[in-house]
């Protein structure tokens, strides 16, 4: 037995060690060098009587094999006296095996209060009483191993054992919490549910089964769990007949309901199967683990949806990527489509049509075309936009459009679009959806951004957010600063559609009639192009390069051949509010509209080449506080405030992620160093960004903890001692930032360093 697990310096208390399992544990520990307190009341299996004989006999057995043992005859309800016996005889206690037990079985109907009370007192209160007396001794010396004895009856329930089951499972709860409280002091607590032949089972099990259930098949697990080399803590094991299993909690993925709407019993009934579906089950091991889903539902509320829209799916999914390209021909065709070219000799028109002219510009409103074409093609190809049901296509109307050009569109480009259903609003019967499309050029620079707002007939009613009810871009009550009147060509829709919108509604008279229109209507985005041009010619002297963005609401349909009258109000040097009517019907067709202008023509970012290595220039240093600044400031603070150091008396280790770093705040000696701690009392693991946010950005430590973003290991209670940092002067962090940026005055001030350290335990 060269690698034998010995207990030579250890003092062990085994309760109920006069027979059955307890005796076996006592013999095992005695044979392996421990000094054993053999406790047993010596009563009957149902709790009556009292005798010293049982404990004495086991003490004799241990001594007979040259072991050391003393007897104790107190009831486990008198835990302090049992622990005192250990102190009186052996000077300390290292291991407690809470094993004593009796039965008072009766069906719940017939169970008396005495039956209940006695079982509770011996099992739950008794185990607590002995453990409670040993606890401070173990914590003080930084060593302890404790076993609680539960039962299958407690874990699974068993007829006639309501009292016993309740007390036994209570022991598991006790053990779990003691494991949390004792772990950092090397006081480890585990629970076993044994099955063994003893006087408690001999009347219920046949002889041949009892033979296979020797207590010797249980004691080895107890020996291992109590050895100093075993670090298991908070575990639950079934053991007997040569089988040893570990148990854990399992939790179904379940269902997350949206918190903004009432949750009804009917909702639960509807989702009952899903609630009980253990596919991809989780195994939470701590309260924090168990709270993650709930906290997530509070911090990131479910958005809901219906068969047409699934907002949670949309939110959780990455944008869909689409690629396409355009060239000079596409730009010219688009320009013709939105009414350019009626004056073929006018350079102000040719600049959109003649690719070899002095200037060749893209109309800014073209920024929507590749994005929308890509999106439509994606849908036609049967590709899904996450969150948008494939069944909505014939319910869609283009309601509003926003296009932003990051810089003047080049004459040709290869594009990558990232498309995502941003959100949807529930308007009762109908819904409004908003799709974001970010468009990048071949080098990855963003070239345009589009926000497509569409109206979905009959797709509302899921009880979701109704969305803002604002009237944006309302024209002021004064005469417009500019008015442009322009007749649309009778064949305009026929040209415009060649830019990619093939909807027959814009060309097929019969199709249009079936839709309730006298004749094919003009594309809304064709009118959009006209309106954009009207601004360029009125406020940009026909140079479109300072055009930043356009936002419109499509109020009514327009027919080819009608006359558009665009009224424009210059609200500032960079903002024009717009309203467009059809002259013949005097009806508003474009409203809540505005164009924004750049003050200067934006230019593309210079590209880094291999000859110009990218180095982080001083001016690219983060201007705000970094985690390094904060730790340096804490170091300065601790050095200047020794009183805080002595009162906290804790070594905090921070493990930062992304970028990875470790820091030690040693509030025992008052020093802060980069790197891991030798013996941290508590370790806090968090992303670098969230650490900074928590210290100076108002991020709440409690929320981060419950959301699983701040992990605390070791002594959880110690984490709350970081409270002392609340007293730290924010100027210390500001000073660190200033030092790093190499300046004194004039460096940006850090936000108030006022960390919310109160971490729940
Ligand atoms: P056992 O009856 O052979 O041993 C229990 C011992 O505890 C007895 O010697 C008894 O005198 C002593 N005891 C009872 N009340 C006491 C008190 N107030 N203070 C001090 N000592 C007291 O029973 P067994 O089977 O060895 O059970 C040991 C433990 O294992 C018990 O907690 C029992 O509930 C548990 N258990 C046993 C199972 C089995 O299959 N044997 C199954 C599940 C749990």
XYZ file of N, CA and C in Angstrom, residues 555-667:
339
model
N -46.118 58.696 -49.138
C -47.474 58.924 -48.633
C -48.543 58.412 -49.592
N -48.360 58.589 -50.862
C -49.354 58.188 -51.874
C -48.631 57.747 -53.147
N -49.348 56.997 -53.979
C -48.757 56.559 -55.247
C -48.683 57.730 -56.242
N -47.741 57.611 -57.158
C -47.566 58.606 -58.222
C -47.712 57.859 -59.548
N -48.332 58.524 -60.539
C -48.448 57.903 -61.862
C -47.464 58.573 -62.824
N -46.882 57.787 -63.726
C -46.057 58.402 -64.774
C -46.888 59.465 -65.514
N -46.232 60.525 -65.908
C -46.935 61.590 -66.630
C -47.419 62.696 -65.704
N -47.430 62.445 -64.393
C -47.869 63.502 -63.478
C -46.720 64.481 -63.216
N -47.071 65.599 -62.567
C -46.067 66.632 -62.296
C -45.763 66.662 -60.797
N -44.473 66.519 -60.487
C -44.060 66.605 -59.080
C -43.726 68.049 -58.737
N -44.188 68.493 -57.571
C -43.792 69.819 -57.086
C -43.149 69.609 -55.716
N -41.826 69.852 -55.670
C -41.104 69.642 -54.408
C -40.866 70.982 -53.735
N -41.381 71.086 -52.504
C -41.159 72.276 -51.679
C -40.026 71.988 -50.716
N -39.106 72.935 -50.596
C -37.914 72.688 -49.766
C -37.671 73.852 -48.826
N -37.399 73.517 -47.575
C -37.122 74.534 -46.551
C -35.714 74.307 -46.013
N -34.886 75.307 -46.086
C -33.518 75.173 -45.591
C -33.536 75.436 -44.082
N -33.453 74.415 -43.301
C -33.519 74.556 -41.838
C -32.171 74.950 -41.260
N -31.090 74.522 -41.914
C -29.743 74.944 -41.496
C -28.850 74.776 -42.721
N -27.580 75.060 -42.538
C -26.653 74.913 -43.670
C -26.599 73.470 -44.154
N -26.974 72.538 -43.282
C -26.816 71.126 -43.655
C -28.130 70.338 -43.627
N -29.266 71.032 -43.519
C -30.516 70.258 -43.415
C -31.642 70.939 -44.189
N -32.263 70.165 -45.084
C -33.371 70.671 -45.896
C -34.590 69.789 -45.627
N -35.677 70.414 -45.236
C -36.928 69.663 -45.049
C -37.721 69.717 -46.358
N -38.369 68.619 -46.684
C -38.973 68.488 -48.021
C -40.410 67.980 -47.925
N -41.207 68.437 -48.903
C -42.530 67.836 -49.095
C -42.810 67.874 -50.599
N -43.291 66.775 -51.151
C -43.553 66.743 -52.597
C -45.023 66.406 -52.850
N -45.608 67.191 -53.738
C -47.005 66.957 -54.107
C -47.079 66.594 -55.586
N -48.217 65.979 -55.955
C -48.532 65.826 -57.371
C -49.427 67.006 -57.731
N -48.967 67.776 -58.694
C -49.651 69.029 -59.010
C -51.094 68.788 -59.463
N -51.277 67.783 -60.327
C -52.587 67.566 -60.924
C -53.641 67.202 -59.879
N -53.223 66.514 -58.852
C -54.191 66.065 -57.824
C -54.039 66.858 -56.528
N -53.027 67.719 -56.498
C -52.658 68.453 -55.283
C -52.600 67.524 -54.062
N -51.957 66.386 -54.265
C -51.848 65.435 -53.162
C -50.395 65.270 -52.754
N -50.192 65.173 -51.442
C -48.824 64.981 -50.954
C -48.423 63.532 -51.226
N -47.307 63.349 -51.885
C -46.846 61.981 -52.172
C -45.579 61.636 -51.394
N -44.786 62.654 -51.061
C -43.592 62.456 -50.225
C -43.714 63.394 -49.036
N -43.660 62.817 -47.820
C -43.751 63.698 -46.655
C -42.754 63.265 -45.587
N -42.760 64.010 -44.487
C -41.804 63.740 -43.390
C -40.411 63.488 -43.952
N -40.019 64.332 -44.842
C -38.790 64.066 -45.594
C -37.739 65.141 -45.334
N -36.494 64.733 -45.399
C -35.399 65.699 -45.236
C -34.157 65.179 -45.934
N -33.334 66.130 -46.351
C -32.013 65.791 -46.882
C -30.976 66.440 -45.984
N -29.932 65.688 -45.662
C -28.830 66.269 -44.901
C -27.625 66.411 -45.816
N -26.859 67.458 -45.561
C -25.686 67.736 -46.399
C -24.425 67.673 -45.554
N -23.337 67.289 -46.159
C -22.040 67.403 -45.495
C -21.557 68.839 -45.617
N -20.785 69.275 -44.614
C -20.210 70.611 -44.722
C -19.114 70.636 -45.785
N -18.379 69.490 -45.841
C -17.333 69.380 -46.857
C -17.483 68.047 -47.561
N -16.934 67.939 -48.727
C -17.031 66.669 -49.462
C -16.219 65.622 -48.705
N -16.850 64.543 -48.280
C -16.082 63.523 -47.547
C -15.170 62.745 -48.486
N -14.031 62.306 -47.932
C -13.086 61.549 -48.773
C -12.899 60.156 -48.183
N -12.444 59.230 -49.029
C -12.204 57.865 -48.568
C -11.015 57.864 -47.625
N -11.047 56.927 -46.637
C -9.913 56.802 -45.710
C -8.699 56.326 -46.475
N -7.498 56.886 -46.157
C -6.306 56.376 -46.848
C -6.078 54.919 -46.464
N -5.660 54.114 -47.414
C -5.440 52.691 -47.158
C -4.004 52.464 -46.710
N -3.830 51.588 -45.726
C -2.477 51.209 -45.307
C -1.921 50.243 -46.341
N -0.674 50.483 -46.786
C -0.054 49.551 -47.719
C 1.047 48.804 -46.986
N 1.607 47.777 -47.637
C 2.639 47.006 -46.954
C 3.876 47.862 -46.695
N 4.058 48.915 -47.511
C 5.228 49.767 -47.311
C 5.035 50.720 -46.129
N 3.839 50.913 -45.749
C 3.601 51.814 -44.626
C 3.024 51.005 -43.472
N 3.934 50.436 -42.642
C 3.453 49.588 -41.563
C 2.527 50.350 -40.622
N 1.506 49.677 -40.160
C 0.545 50.339 -39.287
C 1.062 50.276 -37.863
N 1.432 51.393 -37.338
C 1.862 51.416 -35.936
C 0.867 52.263 -35.171
N 0.766 51.984 -33.897
C -0.164 52.772 -33.101
C 0.521 54.073 -32.740
N 0.130 55.093 -33.429
C 0.731 56.394 -33.159
C 0.261 56.883 -31.805
N 1.064 57.806 -31.270
C 0.717 58.320 -29.943
C -0.715 58.839 -29.924
N -1.104 59.492 -31.029
C -2.438 60.081 -31.013
C -3.542 59.037 -31.102
N -3.131 57.739 -31.399
C -4.145 56.686 -31.427
C -4.289 55.996 -30.079
N -3.474 56.407 -29.121
C -3.620 55.876 -27.765
C -5.041 56.155 -27.298
N -5.628 55.211 -26.539
C -6.964 55.504 -26.024
C -6.940 56.782 -25.187
N -7.888 57.660 -25.445
C -7.921 58.929 -24.719
C -8.559 58.740 -23.341
N -9.448 57.791 -23.239
C -10.115 57.571 -21.957
C -9.322 56.599 -21.109
N -9.746 56.391 -19.866
C -9.018 55.505 -18.957
C -9.030 54.061 -19.443
N -7.903 53.366 -19.283
C -7.808 51.945 -19.588
C -7.743 51.185 -18.268
N -7.802 49.856 -18.369
C -7.712 49.064 -17.143
C -6.369 49.295 -16.458
N -5.309 49.499 -17.271
C -3.987 49.734 -16.677
C -4.014 51.028 -15.853
N -4.642 52.074 -16.409
C -4.742 53.337 -15.662
C -5.451 53.120 -14.337
N -6.525 52.327 -14.396
C -7.326 52.140 -13.192
C -6.535 51.380 -12.128
N -5.823 50.322 -12.559
C -5.040 49.561 -11.578
C -3.913 50.423 -10.993
N -3.275 51.221 -11.851
C -2.221 52.097 -11.339
C -2.794 53.057 -10.294
N -3.998 53.563 -10.598
C -4.625 54.504 -9.658
C -4.952 53.803 -8.338
N -5.392 52.552 -8.425
C -5.701 51.810 -7.189
C -4.420 51.647 -6.360
N -3.308 51.375 -7.076
C -2.024 51.230 -6.377
C -1.672 52.502 -5.620
N -1.834 53.632 -6.296
C -1.529 54.922 -5.653
C -2.431 55.121 -4.433
N -3.688 54.766 -4.632
C -4.662 54.972 -3.550
C -4.319 54.109 -2.331
N -3.993 52.852 -2.573
C -3.697 51.949 -1.453
C -2.453 52.411 -0.698
N -1.473 52.867 -1.474
C -0.239 53.310 -0.826
C -0.500 54.505 0.085
N -1.466 55.346 -0.338
C -1.719 56.574 0.429
C -2.735 56.358 1.555
N -3.389 55.202 1.573
C -4.448 54.988 2.560
C -4.270 53.664 3.290
N -3.253 53.591 4.124
C -2.962 52.307 4.778
C -4.135 51.773 5.617
N -4.987 52.683 6.097
C -6.112 52.209 6.925
C -7.046 51.321 6.115
N -7.243 51.681 4.867
C -8.104 50.882 3.994
C -7.522 49.485 3.811
N -6.195 49.472 3.759
C -5.498 48.218 3.513
C -5.754 47.254 4.665
N -5.560 47.774 5.874
C -5.716 46.869 7.011
C -7.156 46.416 7.151
N -8.112 47.311 6.859
C -9.497 46.888 7.065
C -9.929 45.885 5.989
N -9.446 46.011 4.764
C -9.859 45.051 3.722
C -9.129 43.717 3.898
N -7.817 43.783 4.129
C -7.045 42.574 4.453
C -7.347 41.395 3.532
N -7.364 41.668 2.253
C -7.765 40.640 1.282
C -6.883 40.754 0.044
N -6.578 39.605 -0.564
C -5.852 39.638 -1.841
C -6.858 39.382 -2.968
N -7.047 40.389 -3.809
C -7.988 40.284 -4.932
C -7.195 40.005 -6.204
N -7.631 39.018 -6.933
C -6.990 38.757 -8.227
C -8.005 39.077 -9.326
N -7.567 39.837 -10.324
C -8.429 40.156 -11.467
C -7.895 39.433 -12.693
N -8.750 38.678 -13.325
C -8.374 38.035 -14.588
C -9.180 38.737 -15.673
N -8.491 39.534 -16.490
C -9.179 40.286 -17.543
C -9.072 39.544 -18.867
N -10.120 39.623 -19.630
C -10.148 38.949 -20.938
C -10.261 39.985 -22.056
N -9.629 39.638 -23.177
C -9.809 40.383 -24.413
C -9.492 41.869 -24.305
N -8.263 42.317 -24.193
C -7.075 41.466 -24.165
C -6.869 40.847 -22.781
N -6.220 39.666 -22.786
C -6.035 38.937 -21.541
C -4.967 39.605 -20.677
N -5.240 39.668 -19.407
C -4.259 40.209 -18.450
C -4.659 39.757 -17.064
N -3.679 39.688 -16.181
C -3.993 39.374 -14.786
C -3.417 40.480 -13.914
N -4.146 40.846 -12.874
C -3.698 41.878 -11.940
C -3.974 41.415 -10.524
N -3.083 41.801 -9.629
C -3.301 41.480 -8.226
C -3.422 42.783 -7.441
N -4.540 42.913 -6.749
C -4.693 44.033 -5.821
C -4.537 43.427 -4.430
N -3.352 43.589 -3.878
C -3.067 42.957 -2.587
C -3.356 43.976 -1.488
N -4.568 43.888 -0.955
C -4.961 44.837 0.082
C -4.519 44.346 1.456
